[in-house]
PDB file of C-alpha atoms in Angstrom:
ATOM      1  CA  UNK A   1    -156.641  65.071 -12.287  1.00 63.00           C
ATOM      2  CA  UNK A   2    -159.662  63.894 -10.445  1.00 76.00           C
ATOM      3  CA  UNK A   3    -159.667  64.309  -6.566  1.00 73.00           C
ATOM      4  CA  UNK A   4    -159.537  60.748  -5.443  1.00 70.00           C
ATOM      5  CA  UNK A   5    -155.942  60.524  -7.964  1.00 77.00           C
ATOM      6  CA  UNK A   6    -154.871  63.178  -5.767  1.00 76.00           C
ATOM      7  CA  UNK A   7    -155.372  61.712  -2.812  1.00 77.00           C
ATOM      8  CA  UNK A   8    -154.053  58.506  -3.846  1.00 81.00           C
ATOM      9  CA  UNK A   9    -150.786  60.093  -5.191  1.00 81.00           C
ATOM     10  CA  UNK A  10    -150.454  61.888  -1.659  1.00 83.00           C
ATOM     11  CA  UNK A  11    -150.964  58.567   0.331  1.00 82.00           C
ATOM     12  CA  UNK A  12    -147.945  57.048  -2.086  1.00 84.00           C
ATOM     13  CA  UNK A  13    -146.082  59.943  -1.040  1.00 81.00           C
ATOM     14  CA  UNK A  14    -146.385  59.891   2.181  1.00 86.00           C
ATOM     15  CA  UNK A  15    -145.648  55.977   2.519  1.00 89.00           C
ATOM     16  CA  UNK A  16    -142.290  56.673   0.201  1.00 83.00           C
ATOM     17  CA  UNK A  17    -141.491  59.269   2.578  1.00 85.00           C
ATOM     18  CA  UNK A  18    -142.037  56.970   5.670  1.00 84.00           C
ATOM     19  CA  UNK A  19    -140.177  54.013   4.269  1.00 85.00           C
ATOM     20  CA  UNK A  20    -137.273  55.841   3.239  1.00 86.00           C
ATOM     21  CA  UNK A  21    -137.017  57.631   6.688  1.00 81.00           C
ATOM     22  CA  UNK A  22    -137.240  55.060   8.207  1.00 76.00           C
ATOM     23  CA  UNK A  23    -134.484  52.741   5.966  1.00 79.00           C
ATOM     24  CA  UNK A  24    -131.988  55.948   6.648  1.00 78.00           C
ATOM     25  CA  UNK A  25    -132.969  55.270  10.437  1.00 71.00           C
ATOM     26  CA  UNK A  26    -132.460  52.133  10.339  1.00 72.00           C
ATOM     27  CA  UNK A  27    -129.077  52.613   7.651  1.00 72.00           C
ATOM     28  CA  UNK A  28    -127.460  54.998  10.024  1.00 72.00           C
ATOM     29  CA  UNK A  29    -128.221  53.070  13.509  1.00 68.00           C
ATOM     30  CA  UNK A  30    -126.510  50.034  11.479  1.00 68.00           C
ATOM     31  CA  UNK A  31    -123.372  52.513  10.764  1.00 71.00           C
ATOM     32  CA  UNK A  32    -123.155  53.494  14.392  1.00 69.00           C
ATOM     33  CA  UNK A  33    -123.715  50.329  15.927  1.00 72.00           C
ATOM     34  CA  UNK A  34    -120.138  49.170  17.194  1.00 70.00           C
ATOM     35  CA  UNK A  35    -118.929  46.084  15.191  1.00 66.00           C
ATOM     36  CA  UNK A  36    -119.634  42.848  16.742  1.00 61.00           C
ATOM     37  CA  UNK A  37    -116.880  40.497  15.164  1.00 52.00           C
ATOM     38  CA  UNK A  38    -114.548  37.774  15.752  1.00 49.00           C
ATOM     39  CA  UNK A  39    -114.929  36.912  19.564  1.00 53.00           C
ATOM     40  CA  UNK A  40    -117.944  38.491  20.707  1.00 63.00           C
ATOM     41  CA  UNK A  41    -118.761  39.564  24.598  1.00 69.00           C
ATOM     42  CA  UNK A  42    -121.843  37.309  24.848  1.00 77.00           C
ATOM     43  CA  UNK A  43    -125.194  37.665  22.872  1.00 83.00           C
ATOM     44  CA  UNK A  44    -123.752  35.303  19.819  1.00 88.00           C
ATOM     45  CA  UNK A  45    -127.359  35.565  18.089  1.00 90.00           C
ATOM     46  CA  UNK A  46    -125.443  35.134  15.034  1.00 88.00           C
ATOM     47  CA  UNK A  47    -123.204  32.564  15.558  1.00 89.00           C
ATOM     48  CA  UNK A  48    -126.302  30.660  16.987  1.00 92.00           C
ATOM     49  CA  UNK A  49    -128.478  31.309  14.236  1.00 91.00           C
ATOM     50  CA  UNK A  50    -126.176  29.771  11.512  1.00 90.00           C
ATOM     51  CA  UNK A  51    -126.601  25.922  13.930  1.00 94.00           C
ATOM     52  CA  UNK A  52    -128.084  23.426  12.190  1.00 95.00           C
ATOM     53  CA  UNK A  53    -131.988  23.444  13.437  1.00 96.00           C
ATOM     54  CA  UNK A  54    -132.508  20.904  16.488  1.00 96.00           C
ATOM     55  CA  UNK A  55    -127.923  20.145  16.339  1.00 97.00           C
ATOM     56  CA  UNK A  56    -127.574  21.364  20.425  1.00 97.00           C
ATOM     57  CA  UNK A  57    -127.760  18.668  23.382  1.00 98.00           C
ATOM     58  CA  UNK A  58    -127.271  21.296  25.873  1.00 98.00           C
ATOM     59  CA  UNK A  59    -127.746  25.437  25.731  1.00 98.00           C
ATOM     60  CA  UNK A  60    -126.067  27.515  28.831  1.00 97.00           C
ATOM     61  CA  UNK A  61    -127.501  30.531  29.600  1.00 97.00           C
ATOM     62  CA  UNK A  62    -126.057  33.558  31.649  1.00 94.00           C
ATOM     63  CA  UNK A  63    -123.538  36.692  32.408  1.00 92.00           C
ATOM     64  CA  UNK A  64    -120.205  36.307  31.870  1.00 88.00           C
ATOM     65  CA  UNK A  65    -119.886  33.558  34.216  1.00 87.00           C
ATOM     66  CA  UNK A  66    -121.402  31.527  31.556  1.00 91.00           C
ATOM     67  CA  UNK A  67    -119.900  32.470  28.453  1.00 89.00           C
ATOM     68  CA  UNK A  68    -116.086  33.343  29.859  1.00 87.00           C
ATOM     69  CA  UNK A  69    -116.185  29.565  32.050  1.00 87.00           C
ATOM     70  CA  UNK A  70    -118.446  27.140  29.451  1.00 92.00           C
ATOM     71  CA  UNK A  71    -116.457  26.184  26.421  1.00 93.00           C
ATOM     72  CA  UNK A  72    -118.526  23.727  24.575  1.00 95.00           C
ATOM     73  CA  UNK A  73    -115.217  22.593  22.527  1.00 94.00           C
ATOM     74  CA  UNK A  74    -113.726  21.076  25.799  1.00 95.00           C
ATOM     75  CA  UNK A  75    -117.010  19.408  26.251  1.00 96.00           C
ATOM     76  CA  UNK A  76    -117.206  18.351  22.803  1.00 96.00           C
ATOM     77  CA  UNK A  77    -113.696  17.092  22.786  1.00 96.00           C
ATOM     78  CA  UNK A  78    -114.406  15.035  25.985  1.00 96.00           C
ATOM     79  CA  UNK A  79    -117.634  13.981  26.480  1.00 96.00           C
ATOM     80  CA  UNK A  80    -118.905  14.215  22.434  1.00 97.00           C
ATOM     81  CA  UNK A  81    -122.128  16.742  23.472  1.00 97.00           C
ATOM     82  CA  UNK A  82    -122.679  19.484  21.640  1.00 97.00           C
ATOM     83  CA  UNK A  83    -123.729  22.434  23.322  1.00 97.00           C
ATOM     84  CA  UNK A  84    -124.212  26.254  22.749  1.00 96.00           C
ATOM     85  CA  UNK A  85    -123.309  29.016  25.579  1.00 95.00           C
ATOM     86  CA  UNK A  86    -126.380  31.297  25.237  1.00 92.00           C
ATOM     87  CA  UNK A  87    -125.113  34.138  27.238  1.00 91.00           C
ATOM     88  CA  UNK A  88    -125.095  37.962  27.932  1.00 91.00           C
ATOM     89  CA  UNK A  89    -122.938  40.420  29.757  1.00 91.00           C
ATOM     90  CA  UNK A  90    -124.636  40.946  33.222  1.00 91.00           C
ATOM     91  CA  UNK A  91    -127.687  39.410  31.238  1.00 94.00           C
ATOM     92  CA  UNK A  92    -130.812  39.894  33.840  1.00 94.00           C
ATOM     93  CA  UNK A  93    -133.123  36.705  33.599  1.00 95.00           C
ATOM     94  CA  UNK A  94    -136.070  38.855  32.554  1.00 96.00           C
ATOM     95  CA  UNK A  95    -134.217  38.944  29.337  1.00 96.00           C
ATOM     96  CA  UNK A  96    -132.998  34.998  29.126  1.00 97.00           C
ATOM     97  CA  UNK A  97    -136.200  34.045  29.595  1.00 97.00           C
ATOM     98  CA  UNK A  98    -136.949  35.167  26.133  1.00 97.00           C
ATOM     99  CA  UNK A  99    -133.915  33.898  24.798  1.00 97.00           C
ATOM    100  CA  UNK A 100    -134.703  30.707  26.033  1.00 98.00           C
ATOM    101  CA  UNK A 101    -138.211  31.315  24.090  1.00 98.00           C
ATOM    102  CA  UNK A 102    -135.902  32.082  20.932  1.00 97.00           C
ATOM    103  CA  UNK A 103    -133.609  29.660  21.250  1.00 97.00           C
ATOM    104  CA  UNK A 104    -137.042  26.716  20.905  1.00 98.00           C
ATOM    105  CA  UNK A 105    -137.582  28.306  18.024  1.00 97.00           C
ATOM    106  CA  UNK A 106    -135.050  26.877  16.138  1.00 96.00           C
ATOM    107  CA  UNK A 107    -133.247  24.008  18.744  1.00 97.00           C
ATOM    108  CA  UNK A 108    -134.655  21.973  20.862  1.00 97.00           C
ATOM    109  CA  UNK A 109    -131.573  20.875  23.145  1.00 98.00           C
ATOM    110  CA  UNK A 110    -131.893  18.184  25.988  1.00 98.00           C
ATOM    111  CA  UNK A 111    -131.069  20.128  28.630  1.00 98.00           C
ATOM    112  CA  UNK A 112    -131.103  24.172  29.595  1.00 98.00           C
ATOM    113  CA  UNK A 113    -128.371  24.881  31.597  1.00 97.00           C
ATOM    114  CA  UNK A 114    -128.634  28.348  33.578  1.00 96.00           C
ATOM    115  CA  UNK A 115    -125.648  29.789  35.513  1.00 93.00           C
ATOM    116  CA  UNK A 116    -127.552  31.342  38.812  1.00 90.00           C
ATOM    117  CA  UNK A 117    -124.752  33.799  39.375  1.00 88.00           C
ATOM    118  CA  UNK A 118    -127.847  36.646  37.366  1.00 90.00           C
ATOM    119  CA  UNK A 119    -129.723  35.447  39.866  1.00 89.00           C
ATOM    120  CA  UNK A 120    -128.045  38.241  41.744  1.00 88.00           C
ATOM    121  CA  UNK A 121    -128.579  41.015  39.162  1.00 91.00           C
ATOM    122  CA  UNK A 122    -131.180  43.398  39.992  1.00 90.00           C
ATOM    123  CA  UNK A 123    -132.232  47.076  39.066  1.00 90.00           C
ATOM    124  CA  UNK A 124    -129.541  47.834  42.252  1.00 89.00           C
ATOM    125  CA  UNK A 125    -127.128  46.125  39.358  1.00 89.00           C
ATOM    126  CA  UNK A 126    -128.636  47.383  35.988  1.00 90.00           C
ATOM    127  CA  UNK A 127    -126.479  48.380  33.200  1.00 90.00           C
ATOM    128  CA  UNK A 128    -128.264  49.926  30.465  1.00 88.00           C
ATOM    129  CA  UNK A 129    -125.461  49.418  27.834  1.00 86.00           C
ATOM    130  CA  UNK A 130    -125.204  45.744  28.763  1.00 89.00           C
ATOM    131  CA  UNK A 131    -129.197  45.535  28.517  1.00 90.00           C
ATOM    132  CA  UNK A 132    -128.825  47.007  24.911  1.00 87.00           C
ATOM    133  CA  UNK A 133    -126.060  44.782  23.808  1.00 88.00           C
ATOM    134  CA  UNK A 134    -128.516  41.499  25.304  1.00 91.00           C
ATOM    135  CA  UNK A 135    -131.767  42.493  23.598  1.00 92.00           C
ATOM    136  CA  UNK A 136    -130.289  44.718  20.423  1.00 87.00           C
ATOM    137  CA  UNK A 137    -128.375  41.286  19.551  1.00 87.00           C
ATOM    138  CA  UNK A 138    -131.654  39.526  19.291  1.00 91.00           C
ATOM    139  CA  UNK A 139    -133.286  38.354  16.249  1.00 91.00           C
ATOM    140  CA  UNK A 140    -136.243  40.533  15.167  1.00 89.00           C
ATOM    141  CA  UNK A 141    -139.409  38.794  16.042  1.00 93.00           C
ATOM    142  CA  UNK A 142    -142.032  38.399  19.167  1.00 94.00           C
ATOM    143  CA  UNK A 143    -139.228  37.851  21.745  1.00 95.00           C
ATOM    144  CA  UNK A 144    -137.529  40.518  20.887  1.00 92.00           C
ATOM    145  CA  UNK A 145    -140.200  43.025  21.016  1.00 91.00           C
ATOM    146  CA  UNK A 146    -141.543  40.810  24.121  1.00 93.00           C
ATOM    147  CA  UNK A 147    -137.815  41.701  25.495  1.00 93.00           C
ATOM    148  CA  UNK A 148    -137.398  45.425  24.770  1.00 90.00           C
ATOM    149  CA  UNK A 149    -141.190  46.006  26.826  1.00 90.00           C
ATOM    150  CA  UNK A 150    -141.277  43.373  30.124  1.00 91.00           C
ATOM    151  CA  UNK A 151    -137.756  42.664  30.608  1.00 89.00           C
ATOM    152  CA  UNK A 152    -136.607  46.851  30.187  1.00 88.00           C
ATOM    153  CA  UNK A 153    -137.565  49.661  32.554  1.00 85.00           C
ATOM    154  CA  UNK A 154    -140.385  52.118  30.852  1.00 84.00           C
ATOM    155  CA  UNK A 155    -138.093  54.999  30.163  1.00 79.00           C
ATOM    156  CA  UNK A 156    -135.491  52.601  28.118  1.00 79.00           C
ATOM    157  CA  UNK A 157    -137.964  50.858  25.905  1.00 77.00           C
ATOM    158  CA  UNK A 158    -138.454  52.434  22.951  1.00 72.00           C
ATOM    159  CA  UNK A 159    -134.842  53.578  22.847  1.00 72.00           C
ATOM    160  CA  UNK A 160    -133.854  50.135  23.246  1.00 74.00           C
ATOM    161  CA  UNK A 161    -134.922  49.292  19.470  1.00 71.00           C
ATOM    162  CA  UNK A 162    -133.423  51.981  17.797  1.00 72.00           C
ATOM    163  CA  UNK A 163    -129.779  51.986  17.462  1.00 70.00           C
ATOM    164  CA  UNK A 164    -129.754  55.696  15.987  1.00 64.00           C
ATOM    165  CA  UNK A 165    -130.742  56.578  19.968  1.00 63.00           C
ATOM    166  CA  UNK A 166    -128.643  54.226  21.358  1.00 69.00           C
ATOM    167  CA  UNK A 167    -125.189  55.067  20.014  1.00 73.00           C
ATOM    168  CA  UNK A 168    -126.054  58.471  18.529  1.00 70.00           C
ATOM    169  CA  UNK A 169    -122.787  59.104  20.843  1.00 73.00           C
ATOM    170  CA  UNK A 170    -120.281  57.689  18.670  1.00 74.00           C
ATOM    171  CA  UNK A 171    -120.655  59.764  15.752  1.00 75.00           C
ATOM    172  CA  UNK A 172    -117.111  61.353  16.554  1.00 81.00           C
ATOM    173  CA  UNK A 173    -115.740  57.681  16.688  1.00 80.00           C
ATOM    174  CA  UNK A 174    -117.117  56.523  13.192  1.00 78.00           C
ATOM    175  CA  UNK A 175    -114.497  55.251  10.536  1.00 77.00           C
ATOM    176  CA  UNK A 176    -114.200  53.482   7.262  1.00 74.00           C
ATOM    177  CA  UNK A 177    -115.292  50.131   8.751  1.00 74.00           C
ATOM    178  CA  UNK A 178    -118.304  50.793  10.042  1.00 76.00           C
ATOM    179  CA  UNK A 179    -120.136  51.665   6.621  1.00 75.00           C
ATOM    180  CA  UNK A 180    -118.813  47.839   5.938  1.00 71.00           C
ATOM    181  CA  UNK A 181    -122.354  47.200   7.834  1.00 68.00           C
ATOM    182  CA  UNK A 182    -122.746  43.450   6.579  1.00 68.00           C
ATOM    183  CA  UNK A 183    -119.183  42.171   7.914  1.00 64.00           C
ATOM    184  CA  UNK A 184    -119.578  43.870  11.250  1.00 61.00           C
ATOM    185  CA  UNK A 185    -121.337  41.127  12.941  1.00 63.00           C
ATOM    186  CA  UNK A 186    -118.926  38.228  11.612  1.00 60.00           C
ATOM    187  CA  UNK A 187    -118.770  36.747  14.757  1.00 66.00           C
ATOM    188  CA  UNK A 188    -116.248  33.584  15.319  1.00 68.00           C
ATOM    189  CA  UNK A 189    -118.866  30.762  14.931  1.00 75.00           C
ATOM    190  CA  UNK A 190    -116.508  27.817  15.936  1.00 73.00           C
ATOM    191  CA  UNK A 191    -116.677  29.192  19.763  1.00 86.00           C
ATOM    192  CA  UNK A 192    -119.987  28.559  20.321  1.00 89.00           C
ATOM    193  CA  UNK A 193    -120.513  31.683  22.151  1.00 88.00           C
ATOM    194  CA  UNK A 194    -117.529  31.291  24.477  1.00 89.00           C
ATOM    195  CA  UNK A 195    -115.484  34.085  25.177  1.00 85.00           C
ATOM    196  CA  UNK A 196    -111.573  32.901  25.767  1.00 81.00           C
ATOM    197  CA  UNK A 197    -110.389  34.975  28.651  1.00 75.00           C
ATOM    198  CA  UNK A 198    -106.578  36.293  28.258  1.00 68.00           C
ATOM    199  CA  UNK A 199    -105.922  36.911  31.865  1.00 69.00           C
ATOM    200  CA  UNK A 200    -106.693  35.128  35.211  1.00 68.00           C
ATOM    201  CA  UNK A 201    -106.445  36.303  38.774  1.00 69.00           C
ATOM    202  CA  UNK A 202    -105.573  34.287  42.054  1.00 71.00           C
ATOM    203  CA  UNK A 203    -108.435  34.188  44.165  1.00 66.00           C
ATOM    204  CA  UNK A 204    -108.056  33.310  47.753  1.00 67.00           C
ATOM    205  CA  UNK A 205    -108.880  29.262  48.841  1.00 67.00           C
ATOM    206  CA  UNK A 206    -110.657  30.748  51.726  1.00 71.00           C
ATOM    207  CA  UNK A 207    -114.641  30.283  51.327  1.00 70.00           C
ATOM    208  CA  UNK A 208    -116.029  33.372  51.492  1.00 69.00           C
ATOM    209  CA  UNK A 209    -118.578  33.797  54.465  1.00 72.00           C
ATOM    210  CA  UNK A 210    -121.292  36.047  53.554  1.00 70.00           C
ATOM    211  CA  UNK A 211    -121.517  39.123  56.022  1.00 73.00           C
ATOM    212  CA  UNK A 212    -125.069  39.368  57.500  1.00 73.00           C
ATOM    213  CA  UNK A 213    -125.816  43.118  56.528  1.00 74.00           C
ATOM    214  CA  UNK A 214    -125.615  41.437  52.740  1.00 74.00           C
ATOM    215  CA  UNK A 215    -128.140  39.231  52.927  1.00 74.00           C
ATOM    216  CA  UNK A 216    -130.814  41.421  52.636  1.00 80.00           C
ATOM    217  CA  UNK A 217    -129.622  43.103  49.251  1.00 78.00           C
ATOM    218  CA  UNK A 218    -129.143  39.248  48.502  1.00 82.00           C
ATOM    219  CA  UNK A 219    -132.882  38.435  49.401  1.00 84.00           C
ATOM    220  CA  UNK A 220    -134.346  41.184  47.673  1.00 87.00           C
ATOM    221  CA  UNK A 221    -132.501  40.269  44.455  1.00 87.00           C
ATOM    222  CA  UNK A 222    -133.803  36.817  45.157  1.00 88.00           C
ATOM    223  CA  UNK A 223    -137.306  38.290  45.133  1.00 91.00           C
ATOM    224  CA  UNK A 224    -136.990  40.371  42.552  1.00 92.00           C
ATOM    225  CA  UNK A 225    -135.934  37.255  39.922  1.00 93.00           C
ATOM    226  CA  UNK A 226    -138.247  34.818  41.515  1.00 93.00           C
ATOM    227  CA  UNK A 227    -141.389  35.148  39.290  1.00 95.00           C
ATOM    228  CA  UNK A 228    -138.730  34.750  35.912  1.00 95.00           C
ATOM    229  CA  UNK A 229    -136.954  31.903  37.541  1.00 94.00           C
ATOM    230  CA  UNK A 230    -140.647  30.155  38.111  1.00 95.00           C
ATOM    231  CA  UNK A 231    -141.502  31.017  34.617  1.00 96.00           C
ATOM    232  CA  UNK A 232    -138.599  29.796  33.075  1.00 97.00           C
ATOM    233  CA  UNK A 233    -139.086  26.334  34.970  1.00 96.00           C
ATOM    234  CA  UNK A 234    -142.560  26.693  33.639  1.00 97.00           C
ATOM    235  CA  UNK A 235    -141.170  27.161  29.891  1.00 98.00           C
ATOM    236  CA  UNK A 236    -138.718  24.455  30.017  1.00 98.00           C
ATOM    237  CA  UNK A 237    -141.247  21.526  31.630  1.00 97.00           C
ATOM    238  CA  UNK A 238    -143.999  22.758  28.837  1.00 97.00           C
ATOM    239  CA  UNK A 239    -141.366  21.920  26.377  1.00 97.00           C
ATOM    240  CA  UNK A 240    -139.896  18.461  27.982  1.00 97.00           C
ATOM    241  CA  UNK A 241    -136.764  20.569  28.556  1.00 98.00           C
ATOM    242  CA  UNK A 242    -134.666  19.530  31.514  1.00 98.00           C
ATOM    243  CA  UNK A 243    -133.770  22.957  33.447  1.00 97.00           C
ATOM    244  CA  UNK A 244    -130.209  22.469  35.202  1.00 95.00           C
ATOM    245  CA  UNK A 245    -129.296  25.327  37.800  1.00 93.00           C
ATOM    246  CA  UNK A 246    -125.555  25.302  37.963  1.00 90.00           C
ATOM    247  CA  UNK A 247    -122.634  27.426  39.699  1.00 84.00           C
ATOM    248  CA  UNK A 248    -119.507  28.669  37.889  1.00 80.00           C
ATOM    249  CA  UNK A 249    -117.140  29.835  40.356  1.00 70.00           C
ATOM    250  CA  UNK A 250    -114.987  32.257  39.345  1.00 64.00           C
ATOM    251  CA  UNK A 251    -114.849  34.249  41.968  1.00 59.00           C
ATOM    252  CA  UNK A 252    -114.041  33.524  45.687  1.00 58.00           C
ATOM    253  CA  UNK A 253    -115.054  29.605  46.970  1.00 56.00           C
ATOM    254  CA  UNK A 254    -118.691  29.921  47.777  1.00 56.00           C
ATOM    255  CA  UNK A 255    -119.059  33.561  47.291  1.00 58.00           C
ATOM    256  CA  UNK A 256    -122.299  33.199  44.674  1.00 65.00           C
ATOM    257  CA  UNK A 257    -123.400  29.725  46.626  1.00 69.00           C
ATOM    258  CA  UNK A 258    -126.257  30.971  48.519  1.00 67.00           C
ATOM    259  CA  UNK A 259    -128.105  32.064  45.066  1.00 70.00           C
ATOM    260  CA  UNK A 260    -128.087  28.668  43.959  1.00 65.00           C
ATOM    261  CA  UNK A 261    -129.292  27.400  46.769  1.00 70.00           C
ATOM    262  CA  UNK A 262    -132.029  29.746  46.959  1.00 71.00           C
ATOM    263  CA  UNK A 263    -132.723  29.330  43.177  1.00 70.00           C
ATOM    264  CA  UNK A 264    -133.375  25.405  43.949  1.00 66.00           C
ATOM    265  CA  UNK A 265    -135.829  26.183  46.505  1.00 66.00           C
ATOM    266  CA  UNK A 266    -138.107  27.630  44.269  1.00 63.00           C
TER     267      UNK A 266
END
C-alpha cells in the first residue's frame, strides 16, 4: 500500500467518523427534544411551512399576546382573509425580525402585523428556554444561524443549535415516544399557529396608570428594541410589505399602551 492510499484511507476515516458523530448528535438531541405536537406554544415553523407558497394576506408576529388572542379562523370565518399567527413565547424582536426574513421566503402576505407588547422584553426579561424554543423551531438555513448569533447573548450561542446541550436534562424523563422522532412535531396545522386558551381571568375595567418609577425600565426596553423595530420597518418597506403595529390587550386596560405608542414614534 503506497503512502498517498494511506493517507487517503485515513482522511475517509476520519470523515466517517465525523459524520456519524455527528448524526448520533444530532439522533440523540432529536430523542431529547420535548415533542412539539397537536397545539403548539408558539413557533408553528411546521404548521407554517406546509402553507401553500404566497396563500397568507396577513402574518402576526409576537409573544403570547399574539398567538393566545389572534385566531385567524375567526378572521377567516368573518372577514374571508387568510392569515398566519407567526408567534413565540416571550419572543424578543431580535429574533422576529428573522422570522419575518423567513417567513418572505416562502409568503409574501399583504400586511405584517406585529403585537408591540415584546416591545417590552428585554435582557431584564430574557428567558433562555423560551429563546431556545423561538430559534430551535426555526427552519435550518441563513436566518436561523443569523438568529442563534445577533439575536442570542454570546455565552448561549452555540448551545442554542444543539439540542444534545440544550435538553441533556431530560434524560431521566425520556420514554417510548420520544424515539417516535418524526411524529413529535405533528403540530395541529388547521390553527394557524393559534394557541386556544382553556382558562380566562377577570381583569379589572380600571385603566391602569403607569407608576412613574416604571417608566424608566419601560424606556430602556424601548431603547434596547429600537434599532430591530427600525430594521424591521426597513425589511417590510424593501419588500412592499405594509408593517401594522397593533395592541392585544389581555391584560389590564392600557397597561402595555405606552409601548405602542412609543413603537409608532419611531
Amino acid at each position: 500500500m503506497t503512502p498517498a492510499t494511506q493517507r487517503t484511507r485515513r482522511l475517509i476515516a476520519s470523515i466517517a467518523f465525523v459524520a456519524i458523530t455527528l448524526a448520533l448528535v444530532a439522533y440523540a438531541g432529536a430523542v431529547l427534544k420535548p415533542g412539539r405536537s397537536g397545539v403548539v406554544d408558539g413557533a408553528a415553523w411546521r404548521s407554517f411551512g406546509a402553507l401553500e407558497p404566497d396563500s397568507v394576506d396577513v402574518v402576526f408576529y409576537g409573544s403570547s399576546h399574539a398567538f393566545s388572542g389572534i385566531d385567524p379562523a375567526v378572521i377567516w370565518r368573518e372577514r374571508g382573509i387568510p392569515t398566519f399567527v407567526h408567534g413565540g413565547p416571550a419572543q424578543m424582536l431580535q429574533v422576529t425580525e428573522y422570522y419575518m426574513r423567513e417567513t418572505l421566503r416562502t409568503q409574501h402576505p399583504r400586511v405584517m402585523a406585529l403585537e408591540v407588547t415584546s416591545a417590552s422584553y428585554s435582557p431584564r426579561t430574557f428567558n433562555p428556554g423560551f429563546h431556545a424554543t423561538n430559534v430551535g423551531a426555526m427552519p435550518w438555513g441563513g436566518n436561523k444561524l443569523a438568529a442563534s448569533w445577533t439575536a442570542t447573548p454570546p455565552e448561549l450561542r452555540v448551545n442554542i443549535l444543539a439540542d444534545l446541550w440544550v435538553y441533556h436534562g431530560r434524560w431521566p424523563e425520556v420514554s417510548s415516544a420520544d424515539f417516535a422522532v418524526a411524529s413529535k412535531g405533528a403540530e395541529s396545522a388547521y390553527l394557524k399557529g393559534f394557541v386556544p386558551s382553556a382558562e380566562s381571568n377577570e381583569v379589572t375595567p380600571t385603566p391602569f396608570v403607569r407608576p412613574a418609577e416604571d417608566y424608566p425600565v419601560s424606556d430602556a426596553a424601548l431603547a434596547y428594541n429600537a434599532d430591530a423595530l427600525v430594521r424591521i420597518a426597513e425589511l417590510t418597506a424593501a419588500n412592499d410589505v405594509e408593517l401594522l403595529f397593533f395592541f392585544n390587550d389581555t391584560g389590564t386596560t392600557e397597561s402595555y399602551t405606552y409601548f405602542l405608542e412609543q413603537a409608532e414614534a419611531l
